[in-house]
Amino acid sequence: MPKRREQHRREPRELGELPYADHLEPFDGRLAQGGDYDTVLFDGQEFEDADASNARFMESAFTSVTFVGGRYRRARFSDVWLNGVRWVGGDLTESTWADAEIIMSAPAGTALPGAEMNHVTFHRCKLDSVNLRAPTCGRSRSSSARCATWTSPAPR
């Protein structure tokens, strides 16, 4: 019998709880079109007007990263963890998001038209002027599959 996906988590995971945490390698460089970023830790970087269209981010973590503008069209984010990420005005048209956990992050003025989202969870995030026109929820065989899950803000 196939393994069932983990049910919706009420609390976000910590970086060290990720199954690939011990394999993460720090990123030092520039993002590139069509780049492959597998088990990479992006920590504290700022990417301004980067072009990472068609890039693949797999089993990677982003902590305190800032994206300003840039092109990430048709980029794929698979099994990624984002915590404290600011994304200001980037173009993520037709990007694919699968098994993503986004925590205390703030996309603002970000374009995601035609994005495909499957098993994406937002924990205590602030979305401001985000264009989610015509997103799809993937090709799931289960009628109970979640496209995206939103958790409420932390108590004050």
mmCIF file with all atom_site columns, C-alpha atoms in Angstrom:
data_model
loop_
_atom_site.group_PDB
_atom_site.id
_atom_site.type_symbol
_atom_site.label_atom_id
_atom_site.label_alt_id
_atom_site.label_comp_id
_atom_site.label_asym_id
_atom_site.label_entity_id
_atom_site.label_seq_id
_atom_site.pdbx_PDB_ins_code
_atom_site.Cartn_x
_atom_site.Cartn_y
_atom_site.Cartn_z
_atom_site.occupancy
_atom_site.B_iso_or_equiv
_atom_site.pdbx_formal_charge
_atom_site.auth_seq_id
_atom_site.auth_comp_id
_atom_site.auth_asym_id
_atom_site.auth_atom_id
_atom_site.pdbx_PDB_model_num
ATOM 1   C CA . MET A 1 1   ? 0.000   0.000  0.000   1.00 0.00 ? 1   MET A CA 1
ATOM 2   C CA . PRO A 1 2   ? 1.449   3.419  -0.914  1.00 0.00 ? 2   PRO A CA 1
ATOM 3   C CA . LYS A 1 3   ? 2.443   5.796  1.840   1.00 0.00 ? 3   LYS A CA 1
ATOM 4   C CA . ARG A 1 4   ? -0.066  8.552  2.512   1.00 0.00 ? 4   ARG A CA 1
ATOM 5   C CA . ARG A 1 5   ? 1.155   12.108 2.465   1.00 0.00 ? 5   ARG A CA 1
ATOM 6   C CA . GLU A 1 6   ? 1.476   13.744 5.837   1.00 0.00 ? 6   GLU A CA 1
ATOM 7   C CA . GLN A 1 7   ? -1.696  15.587 6.781   1.00 0.00 ? 7   GLN A CA 1
ATOM 8   C CA . HIS A 1 8   ? -1.736  19.381 7.066   1.00 0.00 ? 8   HIS A CA 1
ATOM 9   C CA . ARG A 1 9   ? 0.701   20.568 9.738   1.00 0.00 ? 9   ARG A CA 1
ATOM 10  C CA . ARG A 1 10  ? -0.515  23.119 12.244  1.00 0.00 ? 10  ARG A CA 1
ATOM 11  C CA . GLU A 1 11  ? 2.994   24.307 13.116  1.00 0.00 ? 11  GLU A CA 1
ATOM 12  C CA . PRO A 1 12  ? 5.843   24.861 10.671  1.00 0.00 ? 12  PRO A CA 1
ATOM 13  C CA . ARG A 1 13  ? 8.965   22.732 10.818  1.00 0.00 ? 13  ARG A CA 1
ATOM 14  C CA . GLU A 1 14  ? 12.334  24.087 11.889  1.00 0.00 ? 14  GLU A CA 1
ATOM 15  C CA . LEU A 1 15  ? 15.259  23.938 9.474   1.00 0.00 ? 15  LEU A CA 1
ATOM 16  C CA . GLY A 1 16  ? 16.869  21.053 11.361  1.00 0.00 ? 16  GLY A CA 1
ATOM 17  C CA . GLU A 1 17  ? 13.686  18.980 11.070  1.00 0.00 ? 17  GLU A CA 1
ATOM 18  C CA . LEU A 1 18  ? 13.826  18.818 7.287   1.00 0.00 ? 18  LEU A CA 1
ATOM 19  C CA . PRO A 1 19  ? 14.668  15.315 6.031   1.00 0.00 ? 19  PRO A CA 1
ATOM 20  C CA . TYR A 1 20  ? 17.425  16.783 3.848   1.00 0.00 ? 20  TYR A CA 1
ATOM 21  C CA . ALA A 1 21  ? 18.811  19.277 6.423   1.00 0.00 ? 21  ALA A CA 1
ATOM 22  C CA . ASP A 1 22  ? 22.091  17.385 6.928   1.00 0.00 ? 22  ASP A CA 1
ATOM 23  C CA . HIS A 1 23  ? 22.764  17.470 3.182   1.00 0.00 ? 23  HIS A CA 1
ATOM 24  C CA . LEU A 1 24  ? 22.285  21.208 2.600   1.00 0.00 ? 24  LEU A CA 1
ATOM 25  C CA . GLU A 1 25  ? 25.283  23.035 1.135   1.00 0.00 ? 25  GLU A CA 1
ATOM 26  C CA . PRO A 1 26  ? 25.584  26.842 1.483   1.00 0.00 ? 26  PRO A CA 1
ATOM 27  C CA . PHE A 1 27  ? 25.015  28.797 -1.719  1.00 0.00 ? 27  PHE A CA 1
ATOM 28  C CA . ASP A 1 28  ? 27.647  31.236 -2.863  1.00 0.00 ? 28  ASP A CA 1
ATOM 29  C CA . GLY A 1 29  ? 27.200  32.693 -6.298  1.00 0.00 ? 29  GLY A CA 1
ATOM 30  C CA . ARG A 1 30  ? 24.618  33.971 -8.731  1.00 0.00 ? 30  ARG A CA 1
ATOM 31  C CA . LEU A 1 31  ? 21.360  32.433 -9.861  1.00 0.00 ? 31  LEU A CA 1
ATOM 32  C CA . ALA A 1 32  ? 21.290  31.367 -13.498 1.00 0.00 ? 32  ALA A CA 1
ATOM 33  C CA . GLN A 1 33  ? 18.725  30.542 -16.163 1.00 0.00 ? 33  GLN A CA 1
ATOM 34  C CA . GLY A 1 34  ? 18.048  26.812 -16.165 1.00 0.00 ? 34  GLY A CA 1
ATOM 35  C CA . GLY A 1 35  ? 20.186  26.306 -13.058 1.00 0.00 ? 35  GLY A CA 1
ATOM 36  C CA . ASP A 1 36  ? 19.825  23.187 -10.905 1.00 0.00 ? 36  ASP A CA 1
ATOM 37  C CA . TYR A 1 37  ? 19.857  23.903 -7.181  1.00 0.00 ? 37  TYR A CA 1
ATOM 38  C CA . ASP A 1 38  ? 19.620  20.593 -5.332  1.00 0.00 ? 38  ASP A CA 1
ATOM 39  C CA . THR A 1 39  ? 20.044  20.467 -1.513  1.00 0.00 ? 39  THR A CA 1
ATOM 40  C CA . VAL A 1 40  ? 21.177  24.092 -1.360  1.00 0.00 ? 40  VAL A CA 1
ATOM 41  C CA . LEU A 1 41  ? 20.905  26.428 1.627   1.00 0.00 ? 41  LEU A CA 1
ATOM 42  C CA . PHE A 1 42  ? 20.245  30.036 0.638   1.00 0.00 ? 42  PHE A CA 1
ATOM 43  C CA . ASP A 1 43  ? 20.898  32.032 3.810   1.00 0.00 ? 43  ASP A CA 1
ATOM 44  C CA . GLY A 1 44  ? 20.754  35.820 4.058   1.00 0.00 ? 44  GLY A CA 1
ATOM 45  C CA . GLN A 1 45  ? 21.405  36.529 0.384   1.00 0.00 ? 45  GLN A CA 1
ATOM 46  C CA . GLU A 1 46  ? 19.789  39.301 -1.635  1.00 0.00 ? 46  GLU A CA 1
ATOM 47  C CA . PHE A 1 47  ? 19.064  38.642 -5.295  1.00 0.00 ? 47  PHE A CA 1
ATOM 48  C CA . GLU A 1 48  ? 18.309  41.778 -7.290  1.00 0.00 ? 48  GLU A CA 1
ATOM 49  C CA . ASP A 1 49  ? 16.935  41.466 -10.835 1.00 0.00 ? 49  ASP A CA 1
ATOM 50  C CA . ALA A 1 50  ? 18.242  37.893 -11.146 1.00 0.00 ? 50  ALA A CA 1
ATOM 51  C CA . ASP A 1 51  ? 17.168  35.778 -14.110 1.00 0.00 ? 51  ASP A CA 1
ATOM 52  C CA . ALA A 1 52  ? 16.587  32.202 -12.978 1.00 0.00 ? 52  ALA A CA 1
ATOM 53  C CA . SER A 1 53  ? 13.917  31.318 -15.520 1.00 0.00 ? 53  SER A CA 1
ATOM 54  C CA . ASN A 1 54  ? 13.502  27.553 -15.937 1.00 0.00 ? 54  ASN A CA 1
ATOM 55  C CA . ALA A 1 55  ? 15.671  26.921 -12.851 1.00 0.00 ? 55  ALA A CA 1
ATOM 56  C CA . ARG A 1 56  ? 14.975  23.965 -10.567 1.00 0.00 ? 56  ARG A CA 1
ATOM 57  C CA . PHE A 1 57  ? 15.136  24.268 -6.786  1.00 0.00 ? 57  PHE A CA 1
ATOM 58  C CA . MET A 1 58  ? 14.899  20.817 -5.173  1.00 0.00 ? 58  MET A CA 1
ATOM 59  C CA . GLU A 1 59  ? 15.155  19.929 -1.494  1.00 0.00 ? 59  GLU A CA 1
ATOM 60  C CA . SER A 1 60  ? 16.470  23.402 -0.746  1.00 0.00 ? 60  SER A CA 1
ATOM 61  C CA . ALA A 1 61  ? 15.979  25.877 2.087   1.00 0.00 ? 61  ALA A CA 1
ATOM 62  C CA . PHE A 1 62  ? 15.786  29.683 2.031   1.00 0.00 ? 62  PHE A CA 1
ATOM 63  C CA . THR A 1 63  ? 16.297  31.645 5.262   1.00 0.00 ? 63  THR A CA 1
ATOM 64  C CA . SER A 1 64  ? 16.182  35.443 5.488   1.00 0.00 ? 64  SER A CA 1
ATOM 65  C CA . VAL A 1 65  ? 16.562  35.784 1.718   1.00 0.00 ? 65  VAL A CA 1
ATOM 66  C CA . THR A 1 66  ? 15.375  38.823 -0.254  1.00 0.00 ? 66  THR A CA 1
ATOM 67  C CA . PHE A 1 67  ? 14.383  38.704 -3.910  1.00 0.00 ? 67  PHE A CA 1
ATOM 68  C CA . VAL A 1 68  ? 13.946  42.106 -5.560  1.00 0.00 ? 68  VAL A CA 1
ATOM 69  C CA . GLY A 1 69  ? 12.468  41.960 -9.032  1.00 0.00 ? 69  GLY A CA 1
ATOM 70  C CA . GLY A 1 70  ? 13.900  39.353 -11.326 1.00 0.00 ? 70  GLY A CA 1
ATOM 71  C CA . ARG A 1 71  ? 12.585  36.651 -13.649 1.00 0.00 ? 71  ARG A CA 1
ATOM 72  C CA . TYR A 1 72  ? 11.765  33.175 -12.394 1.00 0.00 ? 72  TYR A CA 1
ATOM 73  C CA . ARG A 1 73  ? 9.373   32.165 -15.182 1.00 0.00 ? 73  ARG A CA 1
ATOM 74  C CA . ARG A 1 74  ? 8.700   28.433 -15.331 1.00 0.00 ? 74  ARG A CA 1
ATOM 75  C CA . ALA A 1 75  ? 11.034  27.820 -12.375 1.00 0.00 ? 75  ALA A CA 1
ATOM 76  C CA . ARG A 1 76  ? 10.283  24.693 -10.352 1.00 0.00 ? 76  ARG A CA 1
ATOM 77  C CA . PHE A 1 77  ? 10.299  24.697 -6.548  1.00 0.00 ? 77  PHE A CA 1
ATOM 78  C CA . SER A 1 78  ? 10.051  21.113 -5.328  1.00 0.00 ? 78  SER A CA 1
ATOM 79  C CA . ASP A 1 79  ? 10.257  20.136 -1.645  1.00 0.00 ? 79  ASP A CA 1
ATOM 80  C CA . VAL A 1 80  ? 11.461  23.581 -0.591  1.00 0.00 ? 80  VAL A CA 1
ATOM 81  C CA . TRP A 1 81  ? 11.332  25.395 2.745   1.00 0.00 ? 81  TRP A CA 1
ATOM 82  C CA . LEU A 1 82  ? 11.245  29.209 2.896   1.00 0.00 ? 82  LEU A CA 1
ATOM 83  C CA . ASN A 1 83  ? 11.460  31.080 6.206   1.00 0.00 ? 83  ASN A CA 1
ATOM 84  C CA . GLY A 1 84  ? 11.594  34.867 6.515   1.00 0.00 ? 84  GLY A CA 1
ATOM 85  C CA . VAL A 1 85  ? 11.804  35.381 2.762   1.00 0.00 ? 85  VAL A CA 1
ATOM 86  C CA . ARG A 1 86  ? 10.877  38.710 1.141   1.00 0.00 ? 86  ARG A CA 1
ATOM 87  C CA . TRP A 1 87  ? 9.935   38.616 -2.516  1.00 0.00 ? 87  TRP A CA 1
ATOM 88  C CA . VAL A 1 88  ? 9.343   42.088 -3.953  1.00 0.00 ? 88  VAL A CA 1
ATOM 89  C CA . GLY A 1 89  ? 8.055   42.340 -7.508  1.00 0.00 ? 89  GLY A CA 1
ATOM 90  C CA . GLY A 1 90  ? 9.404   39.138 -9.050  1.00 0.00 ? 90  GLY A CA 1
ATOM 91  C CA . ASP A 1 91  ? 7.969   37.400 -12.120 1.00 0.00 ? 91  ASP A CA 1
ATOM 92  C CA . LEU A 1 92  ? 7.107   33.774 -11.306 1.00 0.00 ? 92  LEU A CA 1
ATOM 93  C CA . THR A 1 93  ? 4.742   33.256 -14.229 1.00 0.00 ? 93  THR A CA 1
ATOM 94  C CA . GLU A 1 94  ? 3.947   29.574 -14.842 1.00 0.00 ? 94  GLU A CA 1
ATOM 95  C CA . SER A 1 95  ? 6.239   28.481 -12.011 1.00 0.00 ? 95  SER A CA 1
ATOM 96  C CA . THR A 1 96  ? 5.619   25.127 -10.334 1.00 0.00 ? 96  THR A CA 1
ATOM 97  C CA . TRP A 1 97  ? 5.444   24.677 -6.571  1.00 0.00 ? 97  TRP A CA 1
ATOM 98  C CA . ALA A 1 98  ? 5.238   21.186 -5.060  1.00 0.00 ? 98  ALA A CA 1
ATOM 99  C CA . ASP A 1 99  ? 5.568   20.217 -1.402  1.00 0.00 ? 99  ASP A CA 1
ATOM 100 C CA . ALA A 1 100 ? 6.594   23.719 -0.329  1.00 0.00 ? 100 ALA A CA 1
ATOM 101 C CA . GLU A 1 101 ? 6.471   25.163 3.184   1.00 0.00 ? 101 GLU A CA 1
ATOM 102 C CA . ILE A 1 102 ? 6.548   28.963 3.370   1.00 0.00 ? 102 ILE A CA 1
ATOM 103 C CA . ILE A 1 103 ? 6.915   30.523 6.817   1.00 0.00 ? 103 ILE A CA 1
ATOM 104 C CA . MET A 1 104 ? 6.683   34.145 7.961   1.00 0.00 ? 104 MET A CA 1
ATOM 105 C CA . SER A 1 105 ? 7.455   35.358 4.452   1.00 0.00 ? 105 SER A CA 1
ATOM 106 C CA . ALA A 1 106 ? 6.186   38.350 2.531   1.00 0.00 ? 106 ALA A CA 1
ATOM 107 C CA . PRO A 1 107 ? 5.686   38.246 -1.217  1.00 0.00 ? 107 PRO A CA 1
ATOM 108 C CA . ALA A 1 108 ? 4.684   41.716 -2.407  1.00 0.00 ? 108 ALA A CA 1
ATOM 109 C CA . GLY A 1 109 ? 3.833   42.758 -5.953  1.00 0.00 ? 109 GLY A CA 1
ATOM 110 C CA . THR A 1 110 ? 4.838   39.309 -7.137  1.00 0.00 ? 110 THR A CA 1
ATOM 111 C CA . ALA A 1 111 ? 3.371   37.864 -10.346 1.00 0.00 ? 111 ALA A CA 1
ATOM 112 C CA . LEU A 1 112 ? 2.341   34.190 -10.240 1.00 0.00 ? 112 LEU A CA 1
ATOM 113 C CA . PRO A 1 113 ? -0.181  33.928 -13.099 1.00 0.00 ? 113 PRO A CA 1
ATOM 114 C CA . GLY A 1 114 ? -0.563  30.379 -14.349 1.00 0.00 ? 114 GLY A CA 1
ATOM 115 C CA . ALA A 1 115 ? 1.473   29.001 -11.435 1.00 0.00 ? 115 ALA A CA 1
ATOM 116 C CA . GLU A 1 116 ? 0.891   25.382 -10.511 1.00 0.00 ? 116 GLU A CA 1
ATOM 117 C CA . MET A 1 117 ? 0.697   24.718 -6.769  1.00 0.00 ? 117 MET A CA 1
ATOM 118 C CA . ASN A 1 118 ? 0.444   21.328 -5.160  1.00 0.00 ? 118 ASN A CA 1
ATOM 119 C CA . HIS A 1 119 ? 0.814   20.787 -1.406  1.00 0.00 ? 119 HIS A CA 1
ATOM 120 C CA . VAL A 1 120 ? 1.972   24.316 -0.595  1.00 0.00 ? 120 VAL A CA 1
ATOM 121 C CA . THR A 1 121 ? 1.552   25.559 2.985   1.00 0.00 ? 121 THR A CA 1
ATOM 122 C CA . PHE A 1 122 ? 1.792   29.208 4.054   1.00 0.00 ? 122 PHE A CA 1
ATOM 123 C CA . HIS A 1 123 ? 2.420   29.790 7.787   1.00 0.00 ? 123 HIS A CA 1
ATOM 124 C CA . ARG A 1 124 ? 1.934   33.350 9.106   1.00 0.00 ? 124 ARG A CA 1
ATOM 125 C CA . CYS A 1 125 ? 2.717   35.005 5.768   1.00 0.00 ? 125 CYS A CA 1
ATOM 126 C CA . LYS A 1 126 ? 1.685   38.384 4.446   1.00 0.00 ? 126 LYS A CA 1
ATOM 127 C CA . LEU A 1 127 ? 0.740   38.493 0.781   1.00 0.00 ? 127 LEU A CA 1
ATOM 128 C CA . ASP A 1 128 ? 0.469   41.994 -0.634  1.00 0.00 ? 128 ASP A CA 1
ATOM 129 C CA . SER A 1 129 ? -0.658  42.625 -4.230  1.00 0.00 ? 129 SER A CA 1
ATOM 130 C CA . VAL A 1 130 ? 0.264   39.100 -5.327  1.00 0.00 ? 130 VAL A CA 1
ATOM 131 C CA . ASN A 1 131 ? -1.119  38.125 -8.730  1.00 0.00 ? 131 ASN A CA 1
ATOM 132 C CA . LEU A 1 132 ? -2.418  34.549 -8.484  1.00 0.00 ? 132 LEU A CA 1
ATOM 133 C CA . ARG A 1 133 ? -4.515  34.752 -11.649 1.00 0.00 ? 133 ARG A CA 1
ATOM 134 C CA . ALA A 1 134 ? -5.401  31.325 -13.053 1.00 0.00 ? 134 ALA A CA 1
ATOM 135 C CA . PRO A 1 135 ? -3.333  29.088 -10.760 1.00 0.00 ? 135 PRO A CA 1
ATOM 136 C CA . THR A 1 136 ? -3.809  25.333 -11.025 1.00 0.00 ? 136 THR A CA 1
ATOM 137 C CA . CYS A 1 137 ? -3.603  22.662 -8.383  1.00 0.00 ? 137 CYS A CA 1
ATOM 138 C CA . GLY A 1 138 ? -1.610  20.123 -10.321 1.00 0.00 ? 138 GLY A CA 1
ATOM 139 C CA . ARG A 1 139 ? -2.721  16.779 -11.597 1.00 0.00 ? 139 ARG A CA 1
ATOM 140 C CA . SER A 1 140 ? -3.618  15.027 -8.393  1.00 0.00 ? 140 SER A CA 1
ATOM 141 C CA . ARG A 1 141 ? -5.507  11.749 -8.500  1.00 0.00 ? 141 ARG A CA 1
ATOM 142 C CA . SER A 1 142 ? -7.081  12.429 -5.132  1.00 0.00 ? 142 SER A CA 1
ATOM 143 C CA . SER A 1 143 ? -10.103 14.661 -4.908  1.00 0.00 ? 143 SER A CA 1
ATOM 144 C CA . SER A 1 144 ? -9.045  15.618 -1.385  1.00 0.00 ? 144 SER A CA 1
ATOM 145 C CA . ALA A 1 145 ? -5.603  16.939 -2.403  1.00 0.00 ? 145 ALA A CA 1
ATOM 146 C CA . ARG A 1 146 ? -4.794  20.445 -1.255  1.00 0.00 ? 146 ARG A CA 1
ATOM 147 C CA . CYS A 1 147 ? -3.508  23.116 -3.592  1.00 0.00 ? 147 CYS A CA 1
ATOM 148 C CA . ALA A 1 148 ? -2.414  25.547 -0.885  1.00 0.00 ? 148 ALA A CA 1
ATOM 149 C CA . THR A 1 149 ? -3.027  25.736 2.841   1.00 0.00 ? 149 THR A CA 1
ATOM 150 C CA . TRP A 1 150 ? -3.052  28.945 4.885   1.00 0.00 ? 150 TRP A CA 1
ATOM 151 C CA . THR A 1 151 ? -2.481  29.058 8.635   1.00 0.00 ? 151 THR A CA 1
ATOM 152 C CA . SER A 1 152 ? -3.537  31.990 10.750  1.00 0.00 ? 152 SER A CA 1
ATOM 153 C CA . PRO A 1 153 ? -1.136  34.551 12.205  1.00 0.00 ? 153 PRO A CA 1
ATOM 154 C CA . ALA A 1 154 ? 0.572   33.874 15.502  1.00 0.00 ? 154 ALA A CA 1
ATOM 155 C CA . PRO A 1 155 ? -1.283  35.166 18.567  1.00 0.00 ? 155 PRO A CA 1
ATOM 156 C CA . ARG A 1 156 ? -0.150  38.575 19.793  1.00 0.00 ? 156 ARG A CA 1
#
